[in-house]
Each structure stands twice: as structure tokens, then as C-alpha cells.
Amino acid sequence: MSDPHIQIRNLTMAYGSRVIQQDLDFDINRGDIFVIMGGSGCGKSTLLKHMLGLLQPRQGDILYNNESFVNASPKQQDSMRQRWGITYQSGGLFSAMTLAENVNLPLQLYTSYSDADRADIIAYKLALVGLAGYQEYYPSEISGGMRKRAALARAIALEPEILFFDEPSAGLDPISSCLLDDLIEQLHDSTGATVVMVTHELPSIFGIATNSVYLDASSKTMIAYGDPKQLRDHSDQPVVRQFLARESGSLQEEQV
Amino acid sequence: MSQLPPGFDLLTDDRDSAVLQLTGDWIQGQTHRDFQVLKDELCCLTAPELVVDGSRLGRWDSILMAFLLQSYNQCQEDNIRFTTRNLPDGVNQLLDVATAVPPHAPSAASSPPWYNALSPARLVNELRHHGREALAFLGELSIALWRLALGRANTRFSDFRQFCYQAGPDAFAIISLTSVLVGMILAYLGAVQLQQFGAEIYVADLVVIGMLREMGALMAAIVMAGRTGAAYAAQLGTMQGNEEIDAISTMGVSPMEFLVVPRLLALVVMMPLLTLYANLLGIIGGGIVAGGMGIAPLMFISEGESALGMHHLIVGLIKSVVFGLLIAVAGCRSGINSGRSSAAVGQAATEAVVTAIVYLIVADAAINIICQQLEI
């Protein structure tokens, strides 16, 4: 039933002359919760930035719905991005705006709802992430976990078909990060959106991921692809098994 | 696919439950009936249960969910049981997620009335607070400088060198441009008046004395306030936001010694040098204008030389040291006391420039009055 939503084709990423990852080639199917994992410094976030178009690949292509994103004109890229929701590692909320204004911004830019309808939709989106009634709060007035959820409310404002998360549970306590995982899963189940997550939190990976790719820092390419639970038990790469079983070992040395 | 306008009907035939029948396409671009209408109808409802029926619902998006959420919250308020039937799975799931956490009631503390901001007591209080803060900053700075003089301060020479470079050579281009133009402006200003008396040659005196005593230092200081003072405020404000200043304090190092002193010293050392440079270029600028008016370069130089007095130069240099100190204090104080958000950093930078320029002009006037009284 594979129905590729996002296709990474022969991708090479580099900063100047320093190659970060090369020969990445995998599909993300529609409706997956897809995890990009790997040790620190292996290029997970860099891959995400390439997928979002914030960085240009050295080589290769990224396709959404069988359309090339890398070769699209800036205008086409923008219209593709409108169907995505993105939450950044530290939230990326505008600190000078209230939560309501933060969620309002994409609605105001890209929809034709009236002001009153938008206010109702903002209330609903904030309720979805468990922040009903927090419209008039500024990001600095709420806790870190709430900020992540508020960022999620902004990301889902336009009912995206793809949701990107960069380290969603970084800096959260286990309960908050578990709640956030549950929320991501619920939103995924009810909207059918494809979720792409960069993370190295094992509970998240085993809890909600349906598919994954492992980027290796030393060989500078992907060395495993598939359901993380399968990979933990059956991967032919010892590094991947160690990573997923949280074992230390001599093989896990990274070379940066 | 044709679109049906969205709507709802409240059927209250049954004694035990009212039925809210949703019809049409609840999507963007359609005008739908307002929730207020339903709210009024719900008020008169006697049945203990509201059943939302979606059997005649067409397409839907967030606007339907927003409507349902409002209905749900209203029912909670009126103690009416809220159930659904024949709604799409997605709607039910989203509604479950959205209603999982009860709404947060904002604290009852109402914001103070607007005229509070104008109350004199409040203004005096604010002024006192600012005064205390400034005094505390100056106190800490004095302690840090005293420790530096004793050789016990944690100030890194490499930082000082780097800030000197930023405040000195990096600023050459903009200082060159402004001082040449200010010299020209001074010359034009004087020329118009002096020409009437056939005394054009005194343009040289005007430019030399004007630049040395006044404009060289002041213009350089204003440029540096906008350039370096704002940069200090932004740097320290960002460090405050990144908790870098907390980290420095908890290492047992005074942020004053580590962050403020090298910046302050760099500006105090560089300002007189920049002023000398500005003086020179201003005089050249004045010379260009004088040349245009038919004064030979040699005449300009010899007349300028006669006007060039050591006391003018020294007054200008003393001013420049004071200005450097004031710019650094204004910039660093705004930065250190900045809030932690990006908006606060912007505010700190603005505040730094505004206070620095006010300080500069007040200090300049004060020094001029003192010089006048002492007949220097």
C-alpha cells in the first residue's frame, strides 16, 4: 500500500566543502509518522532544513506528491509550503505577539475567513493543543511545554497535509514529552497528515513512529530504513541496534 | 461539485433531547449562520441533552470544528449533555482532542485603568526606580574599575582588543564621511555670513575651532552612539536572553568586569583617536569648500594654523573621553537590564541610542558652560 508522499532522491548535503550526508534515497509514505534519527551531529536537522527549502542540496532532489521541490520556482515552493505545518526546535513563536496573534498570522495571510471566524478558529486550534483560554498570553508567559504546543497550534492553523517537527520533545520533562507525543499521534490519526519528525528520543521513536531512517555520522549516509521496532531487533547494522537499545559500545564512536 | 450553504436546525420536538441538525458544506468561503443564533436558542432549551446530527453534513474544515467547540463549551456551561451521531470520524476525534483539557480561565485580576499611566505618583515612582537602577549600575561599575586598577578584575585583554578594533578601525569609513561633510557644512554656514564683510578668510578659523572644540567630538560621538552603543545593548541583551549572563555570574565572575569593563575601556580609548581623525577630515572638508570660494590652500592652512590653539584641541579631547564613557554606560546598562525576548532586545537597543544621545547633548552643554566660566 505504499503511496509515497515525500521522496528523497540521491540527496547529498554539504556545508561548503564539508559533506554532511550523501546518497540519501528513501520514501516517506502518506500517513506515516516518519522519524529521522541518528546520533548528535549526523545531519538530522540539516536534512530537515533541506526538506523545508531553507538550505539547497549539493546534489539530488526532494519530491512532494511526485513534484520536484528543489527545482520548483520560489513561487511554487511557497505554495507547496502552505500545505505544511512546521514546528521548530525552540518553538519559533514570535515573542512580540500573543498566542492568538501567532496562530492568526497564517490564517490572515492565506485564508479568506472573516475576523470573527478567525477568532473562533484560533480558539479551536488552541483547544486542540490543550491551550484553550490562553489566547492573550505571550510566549514568555507560558512554560516550555506549552510553548511547544502553541507552536504546534500555529503549525496546524492551515490544516496541513505534512507536519514537520524538529526535536519536538527537546527540553521537556518525560510527562510533557509523552503528552506531546500523544497529541501528535491524535492529530495524525484524526487529520491523516503525514508527520516527519527529527528526534533521538527513544520513547517517542518506539511510541509513535511507523517508519524511520537512520543517518550515520561516520559513513555519512543512511544505514537503516524501516519500522524502528523491527530495526531494533533485526537490523544488520550493530550501530543502529545499539542506538535503539540504548547501549554504549566501542562501535558508537562518532567522527565529526 | 456544487456547494451547499452551511446551516443548522435545532429540533426540539423530543422532550429528552434536542437535535442539532447540521447541513451543507462547512468550509472556507461559505457564509454560515452565526454561533450567537444557536446560543440564543440553546438558552431556551429545556431538554437535558443535545444531539449533534451530521447525517446531512457535506464537506467540512476548521470552521465546523470551531462551531462545534463553541457549542460544546456552551452546553457545558448550561449543564446540557452533548452527544453526537453520524458525524465523520475525523470530526469526532478532533472534538475529543479539543475538549480533553478544560479551558483555562484567565485570572480575574483586571488590568489597571488607562489613566493610571498618567498618575504623578506612578511617574515619580518610575523615576525613582530608574534613578536607583542607574546608581546601582554606576556603583557596580566603579567597583569593577577599582578592582581593575588593583589588577584583580576578571577582564580579558583579548576582549578589550577586539572591542577596540570594532569601535576604532571598523568605524573609520562612516566617521570619514560624516566629518568631511560636517566640515563642509560648517564652512558653508560661515561663508555666507562672512562674505558680506569680505572676511571669507576667517572661514578657516571657524572650521578649525568649530571642529576641534565642538563638532569633531560631538559628531563622532553621535555616530558611535548609533553604531557601537546600540551594538553593545543588542549583544548584552541577547546574552541575557541566552542565559549567558547568568552563566557568567554563577561562575563567580562579575558581568561588570567581564562584559562591561572591556567595552567601556575600548570606547573610552578609541573615542579620542576617532575625534582626532574626525577633526583632521573636517578641516579638510572645510578646506575644500574654502578652495571653492577662491581661498588658496596655503592661505587656508596658514590662517587655520593661527587659529589652532592647544586649549581647543584639549577641550575637544576631554569631551570625547566623557562621550565615550556615556555611550558605553548607556549601551551596556540597557543591555544588562534588558528583558529576555527578542522584542526586549530591540527595545534595549533603542533605549541605548536615545539615552546616549540625550546624555551627549546634556554633557556637551555642561562642558561648554564650565569652559565658559573658566574662560578656557
XYZ file of C-alpha atoms in Angstrom:
632
model
C 0.000 0.000 0.000
C 2.973 2.246 -0.471
C 1.929 5.690 -1.584
C 4.986 7.922 -1.440
C 4.172 11.428 -0.243
C 7.745 12.664 0.041
C 10.598 11.169 -1.949
C 14.243 11.854 -1.212
C 16.267 11.032 -4.305
C 20.022 10.596 -4.249
C 20.462 13.585 -1.947
C 23.856 14.966 -0.989
C 24.070 17.740 1.578
C 27.167 19.789 2.277
C 28.270 22.965 4.003
C 30.948 24.331 1.711
C 33.402 21.536 1.101
C 32.277 19.574 4.175
C 29.876 16.808 3.134
C 27.265 16.156 5.822
C 25.365 13.249 4.283
C 25.413 11.699 0.829
C 23.371 9.280 -1.285
C 20.214 9.583 0.789
C 17.420 7.839 -1.025
C 14.137 6.948 0.659
C 10.368 7.474 0.569
C 8.022 8.801 3.202
C 4.576 7.331 2.663
C 1.337 9.219 3.012
C 0.008 8.999 6.553
C 3.291 7.847 8.066
C 4.763 9.108 11.289
C 8.281 9.154 9.982
C 11.298 9.620 12.211
C 14.693 10.851 11.088
C 17.113 9.588 13.717
C 20.812 9.400 14.331
C 23.462 10.471 16.783
C 24.213 14.105 17.540
C 25.832 15.943 14.661
C 24.894 13.412 11.993
C 22.860 15.905 9.971
C 19.279 15.184 11.023
C 18.302 18.811 11.383
C 20.239 19.650 8.242
C 18.169 17.112 6.333
C 15.002 18.676 7.702
C 16.204 22.136 6.635
C 16.805 20.792 3.145
C 13.319 19.318 3.064
C 11.901 22.700 4.097
C 13.910 24.503 1.448
C 15.925 26.531 3.966
C 19.113 25.017 2.522
C 19.941 23.983 -1.032
C 21.153 20.413 -1.633
C 24.531 19.861 -3.255
C 23.028 17.132 -5.399
C 19.810 15.180 -5.776
C 16.155 16.052 -5.447
C 13.282 16.090 -2.997
C 9.803 15.384 -4.369
C 6.454 16.111 -2.769
C 3.465 14.407 -4.389
C 5.806 13.444 -7.243
C 6.653 17.096 -7.881
C 10.227 18.288 -7.539
C 10.635 20.772 -4.727
C 14.291 21.583 -5.299
C 13.756 22.594 -8.918
C 10.499 24.442 -8.348
C 10.381 28.215 -8.675
C 10.298 30.182 -5.410
C 6.628 30.904 -6.002
C 5.777 27.224 -6.450
C 7.854 26.406 -3.379
C 5.837 28.882 -1.347
C 2.560 27.393 -2.468
C 3.867 23.913 -1.590
C 4.938 25.163 1.825
C 1.430 26.413 2.540
C 0.350 22.805 2.820
C 2.936 22.107 5.501
C 2.994 22.867 9.181
C 6.374 23.298 10.809
C 7.427 23.495 14.430
C 10.986 24.436 15.202
C 13.316 23.171 17.872
C 12.769 26.105 20.193
C 9.217 26.743 19.072
C 9.800 29.626 16.719
C 6.865 31.557 18.163
C 7.001 35.305 17.625
C 7.792 36.588 21.073
C 6.298 40.013 20.443
C 2.869 38.528 19.631
C 0.289 36.832 21.818
C -0.569 33.200 21.155
C -3.748 34.258 19.373
C -1.790 36.594 17.104
C 0.754 33.872 16.430
C -1.935 31.432 15.290
C -3.772 34.192 13.493
C -0.864 35.132 11.268
C -1.027 32.204 8.783
C -4.820 32.387 8.781
C -4.701 36.069 7.966
C -2.108 35.576 5.254
C -3.575 32.611 3.441
C -7.294 32.260 4.140
C -10.397 34.285 3.439
C -12.122 33.773 6.801
C -13.750 36.800 8.365
C -12.246 38.259 11.552
C -14.934 36.670 13.719
C -14.441 33.256 12.115
C -10.712 33.531 12.591
C -11.148 34.246 16.289
C -13.311 31.095 16.565
C -10.767 29.033 14.668
C -7.920 30.303 16.831
C -9.884 29.268 19.923
C -10.421 25.839 18.391
C -6.778 25.353 17.355
C -5.580 26.338 20.814
C -8.143 23.971 22.344
C -6.786 21.171 20.152
C -3.364 21.518 21.749
C -4.839 21.908 25.223
C -4.326 25.658 25.492
C -7.935 26.836 25.395
C -8.214 30.218 27.068
C -4.554 31.161 26.601
C -5.208 33.461 23.623
C -3.913 36.631 25.237
C -0.737 35.172 26.740
C 2.689 35.981 25.367
C 5.129 33.116 24.683
C 7.333 34.331 27.523
C 4.472 33.923 29.998
C 3.933 30.193 29.490
C 6.067 27.138 30.169
C 8.371 25.404 27.688
C 5.963 22.531 27.102
C 3.109 24.941 26.483
C 5.258 26.885 24.046
C 5.865 23.727 22.028
C 2.150 23.057 21.938
C 1.401 26.651 20.988
C 3.891 26.308 18.144
C 2.002 23.185 17.110
C -1.264 25.141 17.147
C 0.290 27.623 14.738
C 1.638 24.807 12.579
C -1.803 23.209 12.213
C -3.585 26.515 11.602
C -3.873 25.889 7.869
C -4.777 22.177 8.180
C -1.505 20.988 6.719
C -1.065 17.688 4.936
C 2.511 17.366 6.202
C 3.661 18.234 9.714
C 7.380 18.707 10.375
C 8.824 18.572 13.868
C 12.404 19.386 14.788
C 13.174 17.704 18.104
C 9.657 18.132 19.491
C 10.460 16.870 22.965
C 13.870 18.503 23.405
C 13.998 20.152 26.795
C 10.691 18.747 28.024
C 10.137 16.586 31.075
C 9.077 12.964 30.411
C 5.411 13.621 31.170
C 5.191 16.699 28.948
C 7.017 14.999 26.122
C 4.751 11.962 26.440
C 1.696 14.237 26.312
C 3.129 15.958 23.264
C 3.704 12.597 21.569
C 0.111 11.609 22.336
C -1.086 14.882 20.892
C 0.951 14.423 17.727
C -0.454 10.930 17.349
C -4.041 12.060 17.926
C -3.720 14.884 15.427
C -2.136 12.488 12.983
C -4.959 9.966 13.420
C -7.743 12.496 13.099
C -6.353 14.577 10.247
C -4.462 11.893 8.357
C -1.497 14.208 7.934
C 1.957 12.838 7.226
C 4.271 13.549 10.143
C 8.027 13.953 9.722
C 9.976 14.160 12.970
C 13.630 14.661 13.766
C 14.316 13.143 17.149
C 16.568 10.891 19.132
C 14.144 10.353 21.987
C 13.677 6.597 22.137
C 10.257 6.729 23.857
C 8.942 8.902 21.014
C 10.516 6.708 18.383
C 9.018 3.489 19.740
C 5.822 5.139 20.912
C 4.509 6.677 17.741
C 6.830 6.193 14.764
C 5.665 3.947 11.942
C 8.737 4.282 9.779
C 12.218 5.719 10.131
C 15.616 6.315 8.637
C 18.929 6.223 10.494
C 21.650 8.639 9.438
C 25.167 7.608 10.341
C 27.736 10.271 11.110
C 30.862 8.265 10.334
C 29.874 6.769 6.976
C 27.947 9.960 6.111
C 24.924 8.178 4.718
C 21.755 6.350 5.752
C 22.422 2.884 7.049
C 18.946 1.735 8.051
C 15.388 2.321 6.905
C 12.188 0.812 8.245
C 9.979 0.394 11.292
C 12.140 1.274 14.322
C 10.885 -1.704 16.358
C 11.969 -4.048 13.581
C 15.298 -2.260 13.267
C 16.000 -2.619 16.992
C 15.654 -6.373 16.848
C 16.683 -7.242 13.340
C 18.910 -4.564 11.843
C 22.111 -5.880 10.301
C 23.889 -2.727 11.494
C 25.191 -3.061 15.060
C 25.266 0.746 15.472
C 21.556 1.002 14.778
C 20.730 -1.809 17.198
C 22.857 -0.145 19.850
C 21.260 3.235 19.271
C 17.765 1.846 19.552
C 18.567 -0.405 22.503
C 20.432 2.448 24.205
C 23.656 0.543 24.689
C 27.073 2.087 24.768
C 29.763 0.360 22.816
C 33.037 0.836 21.105
C 31.312 0.998 17.745
C 29.354 4.140 18.585
C 32.322 6.459 18.214
C 31.427 9.453 16.136
C 33.850 11.225 13.901
C 32.946 14.807 13.303
C -19.128 19.551 -7.066
C -21.629 22.232 -6.222
C -21.516 23.735 -2.769
C -24.446 23.832 -0.420
C -24.501 26.721 2.022
C -23.836 25.574 5.577
C -26.599 25.726 8.127
C -28.099 24.151 11.217
C -31.531 23.446 12.597
C -32.365 22.965 16.236
C -35.155 20.384 16.513
C -36.773 20.391 19.906
C -39.697 18.005 19.309
C -38.401 15.389 21.695
C -38.733 16.025 25.410
C -35.495 14.213 26.350
C -33.126 15.517 23.739
C -32.823 18.314 21.252
C -31.249 17.564 17.893
C -28.841 19.940 16.198
C -29.030 19.054 12.531
C -26.004 20.222 10.535
C -26.477 20.745 6.800
C -24.393 21.789 3.826
C -20.680 22.363 3.349
C -18.923 23.924 6.313
C -15.855 25.149 4.527
C -13.860 28.287 3.943
C -15.534 30.818 1.686
C -19.079 29.965 2.753
C -21.057 32.301 4.946
C -22.505 30.336 7.795
C -25.026 31.257 10.413
C -23.512 32.782 13.449
C -22.979 30.840 16.646
C -24.754 33.625 18.505
C -28.044 32.485 16.924
C -27.603 28.983 18.279
C -26.531 30.323 21.641
C -29.786 32.231 21.966
C -31.758 29.134 21.016
C -29.816 26.977 23.456
C -30.719 29.348 26.262
C -34.390 28.478 25.885
C -33.653 24.760 25.700
C -35.306 22.587 28.337
C -34.102 19.179 27.181
C -31.144 17.759 29.173
C -29.316 16.556 26.084
C -28.140 17.991 22.792
C -27.515 15.544 19.963
C -25.478 16.838 17.053
C -26.517 15.033 13.902
C -24.155 15.061 10.942
C -26.132 12.879 8.527
C -26.756 15.774 6.156
C -23.337 17.355 6.581
C -21.315 17.871 3.419
C -17.658 18.837 3.412
C -16.106 20.417 6.469
C -12.999 22.125 7.778
C -11.861 24.075 10.835
C -14.848 26.377 10.698
C -17.175 23.460 11.574
C -14.841 22.383 14.360
C -14.754 25.912 15.766
C -18.556 25.965 15.717
C -18.865 22.575 17.403
C -16.336 23.507 20.061
C -18.295 26.628 20.916
C -21.500 24.598 21.089
C -19.798 22.063 23.336
C -18.486 24.749 25.693
C -21.905 26.399 25.809
C -23.550 23.075 26.681
C -21.005 22.510 29.440
C -21.886 25.899 30.831
C -25.656 25.235 30.688
C -25.314 21.674 32.042
C -26.624 20.119 28.859
C -25.254 16.722 27.850
C -23.502 16.926 24.468
C -23.553 13.877 22.201
C -23.003 13.323 18.525
C -24.233 10.934 15.882
C -23.444 10.320 12.243
C -20.547 12.744 12.336
C -17.438 11.863 10.306
C -14.769 10.024 12.315
C -12.297 12.867 11.945
C -14.745 15.343 13.473
C -15.371 13.107 16.476
C -11.681 12.512 17.054
C -10.760 16.170 16.726
C -13.575 17.143 19.062
C -12.290 14.639 21.615
C -8.807 16.109 21.410
C -10.033 19.687 21.586
C -12.224 19.061 24.627
C -9.746 16.875 26.517
C -8.411 19.828 28.503
C -10.930 22.206 30.090
C -10.493 25.841 29.014
C -8.141 27.927 31.085
C -9.927 30.745 32.861
C -7.738 33.844 32.758
C -7.008 35.200 36.207
C -9.577 37.648 37.472
C -7.028 40.391 38.077
C -8.164 43.024 35.632
C -5.689 45.336 34.004
C -5.435 48.751 35.661
C -7.372 51.616 34.057
C -5.541 53.591 31.394
C -5.303 56.811 33.406
C -3.063 55.025 35.924
C -0.237 55.527 33.466
C -0.578 59.290 33.891
C -0.682 59.353 37.657
C 2.075 61.589 39.054
C 2.792 59.200 41.919
C 3.465 56.476 39.420
C 5.729 58.691 37.349
C 7.720 59.708 40.420
C 7.987 56.067 41.422
C 9.229 55.110 37.995
C 11.759 57.908 38.031
C 12.976 56.802 41.453
C 13.269 53.246 40.237
C 15.263 54.342 37.186
C 17.479 56.550 39.315
C 18.222 53.728 41.726
C 18.956 51.367 38.887
C 21.342 53.845 37.264
C 23.044 54.480 40.592
C 23.415 50.754 41.242
C 24.898 50.273 37.795
C 27.386 53.097 38.307
C 28.274 51.736 41.728
C 28.971 48.269 40.398
C 30.915 49.737 37.517
C 33.077 51.793 39.890
C 33.820 48.698 41.947
C 34.745 46.808 38.793
C 37.041 49.609 37.648
C 38.627 49.802 41.086
C 39.315 46.085 41.013
C 40.762 46.512 37.536
C 43.089 49.216 38.844
C 44.179 46.828 41.606
C 44.757 44.145 38.993
C 42.174 41.794 40.454
C 39.428 42.105 37.861
C 38.406 39.238 35.584
C 38.713 41.313 32.459
C 40.215 39.652 29.433
C 42.668 41.680 27.423
C 41.717 39.825 24.227
C 38.105 41.047 24.597
C 39.341 44.591 25.070
C 41.478 44.366 21.937
C 38.602 43.033 19.879
C 36.224 45.757 21.057
C 38.895 48.365 20.320
C 39.042 47.093 16.789
C 35.252 47.196 16.443
C 34.979 50.675 17.926
C 38.026 52.059 16.087
C 39.185 50.943 12.634
C 35.783 49.439 11.799
C 34.198 52.852 12.235
C 36.679 54.743 10.045
C 34.570 54.722 6.886
C 31.438 56.213 8.397
C 33.376 58.692 10.555
C 35.298 59.854 7.461
C 32.122 60.508 5.534
C 30.303 62.362 8.318
C 33.271 64.504 9.373
C 34.165 65.654 5.865
C 30.560 66.656 5.330
C 30.260 68.369 8.707
C 33.438 70.348 7.929
C 31.909 71.400 4.625
C 28.635 72.368 6.258
C 30.453 74.495 8.839
C 32.395 76.226 6.090
C 29.277 76.967 4.044
C 27.434 78.221 7.076
C 30.216 80.652 7.939
C 30.974 81.626 4.366
C 27.515 83.009 3.716
C 27.807 85.409 6.651
C 31.490 86.259 6.345
C 31.271 87.001 2.632
C 29.067 90.003 3.405
C 32.003 91.610 5.211
C 34.642 90.452 2.781
C 36.066 88.310 5.542
C 35.951 84.889 3.810
C 39.413 84.058 5.046
C 38.034 83.627 8.572
C 36.213 80.543 7.356
C 39.454 78.764 8.199
C 39.259 79.908 11.839
C 35.622 78.916 12.033
C 36.211 75.441 10.683
C 39.299 74.739 12.769
C 37.891 75.983 16.065
C 34.432 74.543 15.349
C 35.757 71.095 14.556
C 38.341 70.913 17.330
C 36.202 72.196 20.150
C 32.775 71.031 19.224
C 31.756 69.220 16.101
C 34.556 66.680 15.791
C 33.854 65.115 19.162
C 30.074 65.504 19.019
C 29.598 64.082 15.529
C 31.924 61.179 16.201
C 30.048 60.513 19.444
C 26.627 60.571 17.793
C 27.778 58.159 15.103
C 29.310 55.892 17.734
C 26.160 56.017 19.864
C 24.126 54.720 16.936
C 26.755 52.244 15.886
C 28.541 50.917 18.931
C 26.175 51.865 21.762
C 23.293 50.071 20.069
C 25.543 47.104 19.292
C 26.546 46.810 22.964
C 22.923 46.890 24.051
C 21.953 44.258 21.481
C 24.897 41.994 22.336
C 24.312 42.120 26.072
C 20.541 41.853 25.620
C 20.937 38.716 23.521
C 23.364 37.305 26.068
C 20.757 37.979 28.733
C 18.220 36.066 26.633
C 20.597 33.124 26.130
C 21.267 32.987 29.877
C 24.927 33.735 29.154
C 24.952 36.481 31.767
C 23.522 34.038 34.312
C 26.280 31.601 33.387
C 28.959 34.242 33.896
C 27.526 35.250 37.273
C 27.327 31.674 38.513
C 30.954 31.100 37.526
C 31.717 33.681 40.169
C 32.712 36.299 37.620
C 31.151 39.730 37.731
C 29.412 40.523 34.431
C 30.553 44.093 35.007
C 34.212 43.094 34.934
C 33.853 40.504 32.213
C 31.450 42.228 29.829
C 31.049 45.905 30.622
C 34.585 46.986 31.531
C 36.280 45.869 28.276
C 33.564 47.536 26.210
C 33.727 50.723 28.223
C 37.508 50.932 28.138
C 37.603 50.219 24.419
C 35.220 53.064 23.695
C 36.987 55.458 26.083
C 40.342 54.685 24.457
C 39.074 54.824 20.899
C 36.888 57.928 21.104
C 39.759 60.484 21.389
C 41.545 58.813 18.474
C 38.398 58.884 16.368
C 37.894 62.514 17.349
C 41.406 63.452 16.222
C 40.722 61.704 12.931
C 37.344 63.426 12.590
C 38.956 66.803 13.320
C 41.508 66.323 10.589
C 38.953 65.244 7.990
C 36.523 68.005 8.987
C 39.218 70.605 8.441
C 39.995 69.071 5.053
C 36.279 69.231 4.205
C 36.202 72.898 5.208
C 39.320 73.477 3.101
C 37.584 72.019 0.048
C 34.716 74.484 0.393
C 37.107 77.360 1.063
C 39.030 76.409 -2.065
C 35.793 76.604 -3.997
C 35.328 80.163 -2.735
C 38.725 81.245 -4.009
C 40.827 80.876 -0.881
C 44.150 79.309 -1.818
C 45.075 76.148 0.138
C 48.188 77.774 1.589
C 46.175 80.733 2.846
C 43.670 78.405 4.407
C 46.419 76.442 6.117
C 48.259 79.463 7.464
C 45.048 81.110 8.713
C 43.937 77.821 10.223
C 47.297 77.391 11.923
C 46.947 80.751 13.626
C 43.542 79.729 14.962
C 44.741 76.326 16.092
C 45.159 76.521 19.841
C 46.151 73.668 22.108
C 43.302 74.505 24.508
C 40.682 73.949 21.766
C 42.133 70.567 20.978
C 42.266 69.548 24.630
C 38.688 70.639 25.328
C 37.565 68.531 22.351
C 39.532 65.520 23.536
C 38.230 65.781 27.092
C 34.725 65.890 25.652
C 35.409 62.815 23.570
C 36.518 60.823 26.622
C 33.383 61.840 28.516
C 31.220 60.998 25.497
C 32.821 57.574 25.120
C 32.104 56.847 28.763
C 28.484 57.960 28.455
C 27.812 55.955 25.273
C 29.257 52.801 26.801
C 27.339 53.262 30.050
C 24.046 53.874 28.228
C 24.562 50.903 25.894
C 25.729 48.409 28.500
C 23.134 49.419 31.067
C 20.269 48.960 28.593
C 21.716 45.623 27.511
C 22.304 44.226 31.007
C 18.857 45.307 32.195
C 17.117 44.080 29.042
C 14.300 41.542 29.129
C 14.738 38.113 27.597
C 12.565 38.244 24.498
C 13.528 39.424 21.027
C 11.261 42.447 21.388
C 13.044 43.379 24.612
C 16.419 43.309 22.867
C 15.125 45.721 20.241
C 13.777 47.943 22.972
C 17.125 47.865 24.771
C 18.961 48.934 21.611
C 16.549 51.812 21.024
C 16.797 52.894 24.631
C 20.586 52.768 24.453
C 20.740 55.122 21.473
C 18.132 57.527 22.775
C 19.627 57.834 26.263
C 23.147 58.065 24.850
C 22.212 60.981 22.597
C 20.416 62.777 25.412
C 23.435 62.235 27.699
C 25.753 63.523 24.966
C 23.919 66.741 24.408
C 23.464 67.444 28.093
C 27.134 66.696 28.789
C 28.244 68.842 25.860
C 26.215 71.784 27.101
C 27.535 71.311 30.621
C 31.159 71.175 29.499
C 30.679 74.280 27.355
C 29.221 76.201 30.280
C 32.067 75.130 32.535
C 34.639 76.155 29.923
C 32.913 79.467 29.516
C 33.012 80.119 33.261
C 36.658 79.113 33.462
C 37.388 81.167 30.353
C 39.160 78.347 28.583
